[in-house]
Amino acid sequence: RVHLRRWREACKTVAVRLSRLALLLAGVAAWAGVASAGQRPWAQTAAAAAHPDRAAPTIRVAGRQLVNGAGRPVQLRGVNRAAFESRCTYDNTGFADGPVDQASVSAMLRWRINTVRLTLNEDCWLGVNGLPVGGDVAGYRGAVRAYISLLRENGLYVIPDVEVFGPGAQKATQIDNMPDRSHMLDFWQSFATSFESDHGLLFDPVTEVAMADWNNPHPDPPGQWACWLHGCTIDSVYSGAARYAAAGLQSIVATIRTTGATQPIILGGIDYNADLTQLLTHLPNDPAHQLVASAHVYDFVQGKDVDSTFRDQLEPIARQLPVILGELGERHCDSGAGAYTRHVLALIDAEQRQGNLIGVLAWAWNSGGDWHCPTGPNGEGGPLLIRSYDGTPTVMGNVYRNWLATKR
């Protein structure tokens, strides 16, 4: 069940400054090609592109649902874009893995998504531990801001996500057992301050934690969920690294709120977000009351147990909080029939019929380099939604795209 993470090789970055005419044409194309979803994100997409001075769509938690600025329920339906987590660790000629231009965003819009979850690197944003390679911290931050701005101008919600992180002097290249106190709080102090005014963002403080019932990193004080909430001293996944002080999710939520940012905050669990069994009894205190639960679902993790994941974990949470699948994928992503993805999407539809509006963000909108289908046995190298950045789908991606096309 070890859900190892994928090393990313660089694709050549295309840096394009867009004219307002290009944004207008992209918005009109998106409007012409897709029907409005229930909360009408496509109407907002066209309006944002045609009138860049107008506000992009906003989102917040209301009770157990996410709602837009008009108070209408929103089902997040989107993709994970692994763009800014790894290239900054080894290549000083650019920051993004793959294109981050209007053409690539327009390809996403043709799939009728409303959300992009965007991966980031803790050290590259902060400029610590020799990262980004070449030392251009302002360049890294500028590239991240420009891409988020482009996504928002196209009417999309954005979920910034710290994908890789490491304690102390360790360069951030992996997912550790827990977020590190040495850098993670500084990251969110800086990032939340930078984006405090954009209420179309949802913050995902840490993509996953490696701590699990089968993976005991010996938290002190003992108790994995207590460590998840309050922090502890813990072993590291980095080879040869010393034990370190982990930041609990309560301290991260509090740090974000001290900046004045009130955006929704996404919470996973332990075991790479496969285990949310004790989330409701370990919720951080959030004065803004803007918490969202997120599970990550893969056939090489949950497998045939995914039905019980919905029944025993997600349904009880959905009675109290908004719930999303922050990641969804399957190992044989470009062969077979995409049966696992199809089954999970059917479970989401079944939950909606019961009144539980569960969102989903499929992994990943990436192509080329060391990305591949099938993945390694534990997800290494993928899974992938696309064969190229023009939006040509893999088998798994085609199942997802067809499902998206049924939504209004």
Short mmCIF file of C-alpha atoms in Angstrom, two decimals:
data_model
loop_
_atom_site.label_atom_id
_atom_site.label_comp_id
_atom_site.label_asym_id
_atom_site.label_seq_id
_atom_site.Cartn_x
_atom_site.Cartn_y
_atom_site.Cartn_z
CA ARG A 1 0.00 0.00 0.00
CA VAL A 2 3.00 2.28 0.05
CA HIS A 3 1.98 5.20 -2.14
CA LEU A 4 5.40 6.42 -3.30
CA ARG A 5 5.57 9.70 -5.12
CA ARG A 6 6.73 10.42 -8.56
CA TRP A 7 9.94 12.12 -9.63
CA ARG A 8 9.31 14.63 -12.33
CA GLU A 9 11.59 15.32 -15.29
CA ALA A 10 11.33 18.66 -16.94
CA CYS A 11 9.37 19.48 -20.04
CA LYS A 12 10.46 22.62 -21.79
CA THR A 13 8.64 25.68 -20.41
CA VAL A 14 6.86 27.98 -22.81
CA ALA A 15 6.57 31.46 -21.33
CA VAL A 16 3.97 33.49 -23.19
CA ARG A 17 2.57 36.90 -22.36
CA LEU A 18 -1.03 37.01 -23.51
CA SER A 19 -2.89 39.92 -24.96
CA ARG A 20 -6.38 40.69 -23.80
CA LEU A 21 -7.62 39.76 -27.22
CA ALA A 22 -6.27 36.23 -26.73
CA LEU A 23 -8.03 35.98 -23.40
CA LEU A 24 -11.27 37.18 -25.02
CA LEU A 25 -11.06 34.56 -27.76
CA ALA A 26 -10.25 31.80 -25.28
CA GLY A 27 -13.18 32.78 -23.10
CA VAL A 28 -15.60 32.92 -26.06
CA ALA A 29 -14.37 29.51 -27.25
CA ALA A 30 -14.85 28.01 -23.81
CA TRP A 31 -18.37 29.48 -23.60
CA ALA A 32 -19.31 28.24 -27.06
CA GLY A 33 -17.98 24.73 -26.49
CA VAL A 34 -19.46 23.79 -23.15
CA ALA A 35 -22.74 24.03 -21.33
CA SER A 36 -23.14 25.66 -17.96
CA ALA A 37 -22.57 23.49 -14.89
CA GLY A 38 -25.12 23.76 -12.12
CA GLN A 39 -23.23 26.63 -10.53
CA ARG A 40 -22.50 28.15 -13.99
CA PRO A 41 -18.69 28.32 -13.82
CA TRP A 42 -18.57 28.52 -17.61
CA ALA A 43 -20.58 31.73 -17.67
CA GLN A 44 -18.06 33.13 -15.22
CA THR A 45 -15.19 31.81 -17.36
CA ALA A 46 -16.38 33.70 -20.43
CA ALA A 47 -17.07 36.84 -18.43
CA ALA A 48 -13.67 36.79 -16.78
CA ALA A 49 -11.87 36.36 -20.09
CA ALA A 50 -13.91 38.98 -21.90
CA HIS A 51 -13.68 41.47 -19.05
CA PRO A 52 -10.37 41.02 -17.21
CA ASP A 53 -11.27 43.86 -14.85
CA ARG A 54 -14.18 41.82 -13.43
CA ALA A 55 -13.74 39.51 -10.46
CA ALA A 56 -13.13 35.81 -11.18
CA PRO A 57 -15.49 33.30 -9.48
CA THR A 58 -15.24 32.93 -5.72
CA ILE A 59 -15.83 29.99 -3.40
CA ARG A 60 -16.43 29.40 0.30
CA VAL A 61 -17.76 26.82 2.73
CA ALA A 62 -21.40 27.14 3.77
CA GLY A 63 -22.45 24.37 6.12
CA ARG A 64 -21.41 21.08 4.51
CA GLN A 65 -21.13 22.41 0.98
CA LEU A 66 -18.90 24.62 -1.09
CA VAL A 67 -20.80 27.52 -2.63
CA ASN A 68 -19.96 30.23 -5.13
CA GLY A 69 -20.33 33.97 -4.73
CA ALA A 70 -24.06 33.71 -5.44
CA GLY A 71 -24.48 31.08 -2.73
CA ARG A 72 -25.07 28.21 -5.19
CA PRO A 73 -23.53 24.79 -4.42
CA VAL A 74 -20.29 24.01 -6.24
CA GLN A 75 -18.99 20.56 -7.09
CA LEU A 76 -15.26 20.89 -7.72
CA ARG A 77 -14.45 18.96 -10.90
CA GLY A 78 -10.94 19.32 -12.15
CA VAL A 79 -7.40 18.12 -12.63
CA ASN A 80 -4.13 18.03 -10.81
CA ARG A 81 -1.38 19.96 -12.57
CA ALA A 82 2.04 18.91 -11.30
CA ALA A 83 3.86 22.03 -12.46
CA PHE A 84 6.05 23.66 -9.81
CA GLU A 85 7.22 20.93 -7.46
CA SER A 86 10.36 19.47 -9.01
CA ARG A 87 11.95 21.36 -11.90
CA CYS A 88 13.19 24.06 -9.54
CA THR A 89 15.29 21.42 -7.75
CA TYR A 90 17.54 20.57 -10.70
CA ASP A 91 17.10 22.99 -13.63
CA ASN A 92 17.99 26.68 -13.50
CA THR A 93 16.53 27.43 -16.94
CA GLY A 94 12.88 27.37 -15.90
CA PHE A 95 10.39 26.58 -13.15
CA ALA A 96 7.39 24.75 -14.63
CA ASP A 97 7.11 21.16 -15.74
CA GLY A 98 5.27 21.49 -19.04
CA PRO A 99 3.52 24.48 -20.60
CA VAL A 100 1.79 27.09 -18.46
CA ASP A 101 0.36 29.18 -21.28
CA GLN A 102 -3.11 30.03 -22.57
CA ALA A 103 -3.14 27.21 -25.10
CA SER A 104 -2.61 24.61 -22.39
CA VAL A 105 -5.31 26.18 -20.21
CA SER A 106 -7.72 26.28 -23.15
CA ALA A 107 -7.14 22.54 -23.59
CA MET A 108 -8.18 22.02 -19.98
CA LEU A 109 -11.29 24.15 -20.45
CA ARG A 110 -12.40 21.97 -23.36
CA TRP A 111 -12.77 19.18 -20.80
CA ARG A 112 -15.27 21.34 -18.86
CA ILE A 113 -13.30 21.43 -15.65
CA ASN A 114 -13.77 24.18 -13.08
CA THR A 115 -10.72 23.61 -10.84
CA VAL A 116 -6.96 23.10 -11.07
CA ARG A 117 -4.95 21.75 -8.15
CA LEU A 118 -1.42 23.09 -8.51
CA THR A 119 1.66 21.47 -6.97
CA LEU A 120 4.34 23.60 -5.31
CA ASN A 121 7.73 23.13 -3.65
CA GLU A 122 8.14 24.40 -0.09
CA ASP A 123 11.85 25.24 -0.39
CA CYS A 124 11.67 26.83 -3.84
CA TRP A 125 8.99 29.29 -2.70
CA LEU A 126 10.93 30.19 0.45
CA GLY A 127 14.38 30.20 -1.14
CA VAL A 128 15.97 27.85 1.40
CA ASN A 129 18.33 24.87 1.21
CA GLY A 130 19.85 26.05 -2.06
CA LEU A 131 16.53 26.08 -3.89
CA PRO A 132 15.44 27.00 -6.41
CA VAL A 133 18.54 25.93 -8.31
CA GLY A 134 20.15 29.12 -9.53
CA GLY A 135 18.76 31.12 -6.61
CA ASP A 136 16.01 32.98 -8.47
CA VAL A 137 13.38 32.96 -5.72
CA ALA A 138 11.59 35.98 -7.19
CA GLY A 139 11.46 34.18 -10.54
CA TYR A 140 9.91 31.07 -9.00
CA ARG A 141 7.33 33.06 -7.09
CA GLY A 142 6.59 35.16 -10.14
CA ALA A 143 6.03 32.09 -12.29
CA VAL A 144 3.64 30.61 -9.73
CA ARG A 145 1.73 33.88 -9.40
CA ALA A 146 1.49 34.32 -13.18
CA TYR A 147 0.06 30.84 -13.69
CA ILE A 148 -2.45 31.18 -10.87
CA SER A 149 -3.46 34.53 -12.35
CA LEU A 150 -3.92 32.95 -15.78
CA LEU A 151 -6.06 30.15 -14.37
CA ARG A 152 -8.19 32.63 -12.47
CA GLU A 153 -8.59 34.88 -15.52
CA ASN A 154 -10.01 31.82 -17.25
CA GLY A 155 -12.64 31.41 -14.55
CA LEU A 156 -11.07 28.47 -12.76
CA TYR A 157 -10.82 27.79 -9.06
CA VAL A 158 -7.24 27.03 -7.97
CA ILE A 159 -5.96 24.79 -5.18
CA PRO A 160 -2.31 25.56 -4.37
CA ASP A 161 -0.79 22.44 -2.80
CA VAL A 162 2.59 21.90 -1.10
CA GLU A 163 3.56 18.68 -2.85
CA VAL A 164 7.10 18.14 -1.57
CA PHE A 165 8.71 19.30 1.66
CA GLY A 166 11.58 18.44 3.97
CA PRO A 167 12.87 19.35 7.44
CA GLY A 168 15.81 21.55 8.33
CA ALA A 169 18.62 21.53 5.78
CA GLN A 170 17.02 18.74 3.73
CA LYS A 171 16.18 19.81 0.18
CA ALA A 172 12.48 19.31 -0.50
CA THR A 173 12.12 16.47 -3.01
CA GLN A 174 9.72 14.05 -1.30
CA ILE A 175 6.59 13.74 0.83
CA ASP A 176 7.74 13.33 4.43
CA ASN A 177 5.93 11.62 7.28
CA MET A 178 4.55 14.99 8.40
CA PRO A 179 4.99 18.65 7.42
CA ASP A 180 8.09 20.16 8.99
CA ARG A 181 7.93 22.94 11.54
CA SER A 182 11.20 24.38 10.23
CA HIS A 183 9.67 25.62 6.95
CA MET A 184 5.98 24.82 6.50
CA LEU A 185 4.64 27.55 8.76
CA ASP A 186 6.89 30.10 7.05
CA PHE A 187 5.62 28.90 3.67
CA TRP A 188 1.98 29.41 4.58
CA GLN A 189 2.64 32.72 6.31
CA SER A 190 4.16 33.96 3.06
CA PHE A 191 1.82 32.29 0.58
CA ALA A 192 -1.44 33.10 2.36
CA THR A 193 -0.34 36.71 2.74
CA SER A 194 0.37 36.90 -0.99
CA PHE A 195 -3.06 35.55 -1.97
CA GLU A 196 -5.20 36.82 0.91
CA SER A 197 -7.51 38.77 -1.38
CA ASP A 198 -8.22 36.02 -3.93
CA HIS A 199 -11.30 34.13 -2.82
CA GLY A 200 -11.27 31.73 -5.74
CA LEU A 201 -8.43 29.81 -4.10
CA LEU A 202 -8.64 26.90 -1.67
CA PHE A 203 -5.46 26.20 0.29
CA ASP A 204 -4.17 22.60 0.49
CA PRO A 205 -1.50 22.94 3.19
CA VAL A 206 0.19 19.58 2.67
CA THR A 207 -0.54 17.19 -0.18
CA GLU A 208 -0.24 14.03 1.94
CA VAL A 209 1.60 12.67 4.94
CA ALA A 210 3.42 9.34 4.84
CA MET A 211 2.61 8.39 8.43
CA ALA A 212 0.24 5.40 8.46
CA ASP A 213 -0.83 2.38 10.50
CA TRP A 214 1.64 0.28 8.48
CA ASN A 215 4.33 2.98 8.58
CA ASN A 216 5.18 3.95 12.16
CA PRO A 217 7.59 6.93 12.29
CA HIS A 218 7.53 6.80 16.11
CA PRO A 219 5.82 10.09 16.95
CA ASP A 220 6.70 11.61 20.31
CA PRO A 221 4.33 12.22 22.09
CA PRO A 222 2.78 8.97 20.83
CA GLY A 223 -0.31 8.76 18.67
CA GLN A 224 -0.37 9.34 14.93
CA TRP A 225 -3.59 11.34 14.81
CA ALA A 226 -2.55 13.40 17.82
CA CYS A 227 0.68 14.18 15.96
CA TRP A 228 -1.30 15.01 12.81
CA LEU A 229 -3.30 17.60 14.73
CA HIS A 230 -0.83 18.99 17.27
CA GLY A 231 2.62 18.09 15.91
CA CYS A 232 5.33 15.93 17.43
CA THR A 233 8.91 14.79 16.98
CA ILE A 234 9.08 12.17 14.29
CA ASP A 235 11.29 10.10 11.96
CA SER A 236 11.88 11.37 8.42
CA VAL A 237 11.47 9.49 5.14
CA TYR A 238 14.70 11.06 3.86
CA SER A 239 17.58 8.59 4.02
CA GLY A 240 19.92 9.34 6.89
CA ALA A 241 17.91 12.34 8.09
CA ALA A 242 17.55 12.97 11.82
CA ARG A 243 14.24 13.02 13.64
CA TYR A 244 12.56 16.39 13.30
CA ALA A 245 9.84 18.63 14.72
CA ALA A 246 6.62 18.17 12.75
CA ALA A 247 4.02 20.90 12.40
CA GLY A 248 0.50 19.78 13.25
CA LEU A 249 -2.41 20.84 11.09
CA GLN A 250 -3.74 23.04 13.87
CA SER A 251 -0.63 25.21 13.74
CA ILE A 252 -0.84 25.46 9.94
CA VAL A 253 -4.51 26.49 10.02
CA ALA A 254 -3.73 29.05 12.73
CA THR A 255 -0.80 30.43 10.71
CA ILE A 256 -2.97 30.90 7.62
CA ARG A 257 -5.66 32.65 9.63
CA THR A 258 -3.22 35.05 11.31
CA THR A 259 -2.51 36.51 7.86
CA GLY A 260 -6.16 37.53 7.52
CA ALA A 261 -6.76 34.94 4.79
CA THR A 262 -10.20 33.32 5.07
CA GLN A 263 -10.11 30.94 2.09
CA PRO A 264 -11.22 27.31 2.54
CA ILE A 265 -8.49 25.03 3.89
CA ILE A 266 -8.32 21.43 2.66
CA LEU A 267 -7.48 18.66 5.14
CA GLY A 268 -6.44 15.13 4.30
CA GLY A 269 -5.60 12.47 6.83
CA ILE A 270 -2.80 9.98 7.31
CA ASP A 271 -1.59 7.19 5.00
CA TYR A 272 -1.23 9.49 1.97
CA ASN A 273 -4.84 10.67 2.50
CA ALA A 274 -6.17 7.11 2.27
CA ASP A 275 -7.10 7.11 5.97
CA LEU A 276 -9.55 9.77 7.17
CA THR A 277 -11.08 7.55 9.86
CA GLN A 278 -10.34 9.94 12.74
CA LEU A 279 -10.59 13.25 10.92
CA LEU A 280 -13.86 14.33 12.51
CA THR A 281 -12.49 13.77 16.01
CA HIS A 282 -9.24 15.60 15.20
CA LEU A 283 -10.45 18.65 13.30
CA PRO A 284 -8.36 21.78 13.80
CA ASN A 285 -10.11 24.78 15.24
CA ASP A 286 -10.78 27.21 12.40
CA PRO A 287 -12.24 30.58 13.40
CA ALA A 288 -13.35 31.08 9.78
CA HIS A 289 -15.22 27.72 9.70
CA GLN A 290 -13.84 26.97 6.24
CA LEU A 291 -12.56 23.39 6.41
CA VAL A 292 -12.84 20.86 3.56
CA ALA A 293 -11.99 17.13 3.74
CA SER A 294 -9.93 15.44 1.02
CA ALA A 295 -9.27 11.77 0.28
CA HIS A 296 -6.85 10.46 -2.34
CA VAL A 297 -8.13 7.41 -4.19
CA TYR A 298 -6.06 5.07 -6.38
CA ASP A 299 -6.51 1.47 -7.45
CA PHE A 300 -3.02 0.65 -6.19
CA VAL A 301 -3.95 2.00 -2.74
CA GLN A 302 -7.61 1.38 -1.91
CA GLY A 303 -8.25 -1.06 -4.77
CA LYS A 304 -11.47 -2.97 -4.32
CA ASP A 305 -11.93 -1.41 -0.87
CA VAL A 306 -12.94 1.92 -2.40
CA ASP A 307 -16.64 1.20 -1.78
CA SER A 308 -16.00 0.90 1.95
CA THR A 309 -13.90 4.08 1.79
CA PHE A 310 -16.98 5.94 0.58
CA ARG A 311 -19.38 4.19 2.94
CA ASP A 312 -17.33 4.17 6.14
CA GLN A 313 -15.13 7.27 5.78
CA LEU A 314 -16.47 9.80 3.31
CA GLU A 315 -20.21 9.58 3.95
CA PRO A 316 -19.95 10.38 7.69
CA ILE A 317 -17.63 13.30 6.94
CA ALA A 318 -19.91 14.59 4.17
CA ARG A 319 -22.70 14.99 6.71
CA GLN A 320 -20.60 17.68 8.40
CA LEU A 321 -18.03 19.06 5.93
CA PRO A 322 -17.54 19.48 2.18
CA VAL A 323 -15.65 16.48 0.79
CA ILE A 324 -13.49 16.12 -2.31
CA LEU A 325 -11.31 13.46 -3.83
CA GLY A 326 -8.16 15.55 -4.07
CA GLU A 327 -6.54 12.91 -6.28
CA LEU A 328 -7.99 10.05 -8.34
CA GLY A 329 -6.22 7.67 -10.68
CA GLU A 330 -5.37 4.14 -11.71
CA ARG A 331 -2.10 2.45 -12.55
CA HIS A 332 -2.97 1.22 -16.07
CA CYS A 333 -4.01 4.69 -17.14
CA ASP A 334 -3.72 4.19 -20.92
CA SER A 335 -4.87 0.61 -21.41
CA GLY A 336 -7.92 -1.46 -20.59
CA ALA A 337 -11.23 0.31 -20.11
CA GLY A 338 -10.60 2.71 -17.23
CA ALA A 339 -12.90 0.57 -15.10
CA TYR A 340 -11.61 1.77 -11.75
CA THR A 341 -12.02 5.44 -12.63
CA ARG A 342 -15.47 4.73 -14.04
CA HIS A 343 -16.47 2.95 -10.82
CA VAL A 344 -15.28 5.77 -8.54
CA LEU A 345 -17.10 8.37 -10.63
CA ALA A 346 -20.25 6.25 -10.34
CA LEU A 347 -19.81 6.27 -6.56
CA ILE A 348 -19.57 10.07 -6.65
CA ASP A 349 -22.79 10.26 -8.65
CA ALA A 350 -24.48 7.89 -6.20
CA GLU A 351 -23.42 10.13 -3.31
CA GLN A 352 -24.89 13.13 -5.09
CA ARG A 353 -28.23 11.35 -5.35
CA GLN A 354 -28.07 10.99 -1.56
CA GLY A 355 -27.39 14.69 -1.15
CA ASN A 356 -23.60 14.48 -0.74
CA LEU A 357 -21.90 16.68 -3.36
CA ILE A 358 -18.39 15.20 -3.46
CA GLY A 359 -15.84 16.91 -5.71
CA VAL A 360 -13.08 15.19 -7.68
CA LEU A 361 -9.68 16.19 -9.06
CA ALA A 362 -8.08 13.54 -11.25
CA TRP A 363 -4.30 12.99 -11.34
CA ALA A 364 -2.59 14.25 -13.49
CA TRP A 365 -2.63 16.76 -16.36
CA ASN A 366 1.01 16.04 -17.29
CA SER A 367 2.78 14.45 -20.22
CA GLY A 368 6.25 13.63 -21.53
CA GLY A 369 9.55 13.29 -19.71
CA ASP A 370 9.41 10.54 -17.11
CA TRP A 371 5.61 10.57 -16.95
CA HIS A 372 4.21 7.28 -18.19
CA CYS A 373 1.35 4.77 -18.31
CA PRO A 374 1.27 2.27 -16.77
CA THR A 375 2.77 3.71 -13.64
CA GLY A 376 5.15 1.89 -11.35
CA PRO A 377 3.51 -0.49 -8.87
CA ASN A 378 2.95 2.32 -6.39
CA GLY A 379 2.06 5.10 -8.80
CA GLU A 380 5.54 6.15 -9.85
CA GLY A 381 5.46 8.18 -13.06
CA GLY A 382 1.74 8.93 -13.09
CA PRO A 383 -1.14 8.21 -13.43
CA LEU A 384 -1.88 10.40 -16.44
CA LEU A 385 -5.00 11.94 -17.92
CA ILE A 386 -3.41 13.08 -21.17
CA ARG A 387 -0.98 11.92 -23.85
CA SER A 388 -0.07 15.49 -24.77
CA TYR A 389 -0.79 18.99 -23.51
CA ASP A 390 -3.28 19.59 -26.30
CA GLY A 391 -5.68 17.52 -24.17
CA THR A 392 -5.53 14.23 -26.07
CA PRO A 393 -6.76 11.83 -23.38
CA THR A 394 -5.38 8.56 -22.13
CA VAL A 395 -7.91 5.76 -21.61
CA MET A 396 -8.40 6.85 -18.00
CA GLY A 397 -8.56 10.46 -19.12
CA ASN A 398 -11.20 9.69 -21.70
CA VAL A 399 -13.42 8.10 -19.05
CA TYR A 400 -13.03 11.19 -16.92
CA ARG A 401 -13.58 13.62 -19.82
CA ASN A 402 -16.76 11.80 -20.83
CA TRP A 403 -18.04 12.00 -17.27
CA LEU A 404 -17.29 15.71 -17.12
CA ALA A 405 -19.25 16.20 -20.35
CA THR A 406 -22.41 14.93 -18.62
CA LYS A 407 -22.27 17.66 -15.97
CA ARG A 408 -24.16 20.93 -16.13
#
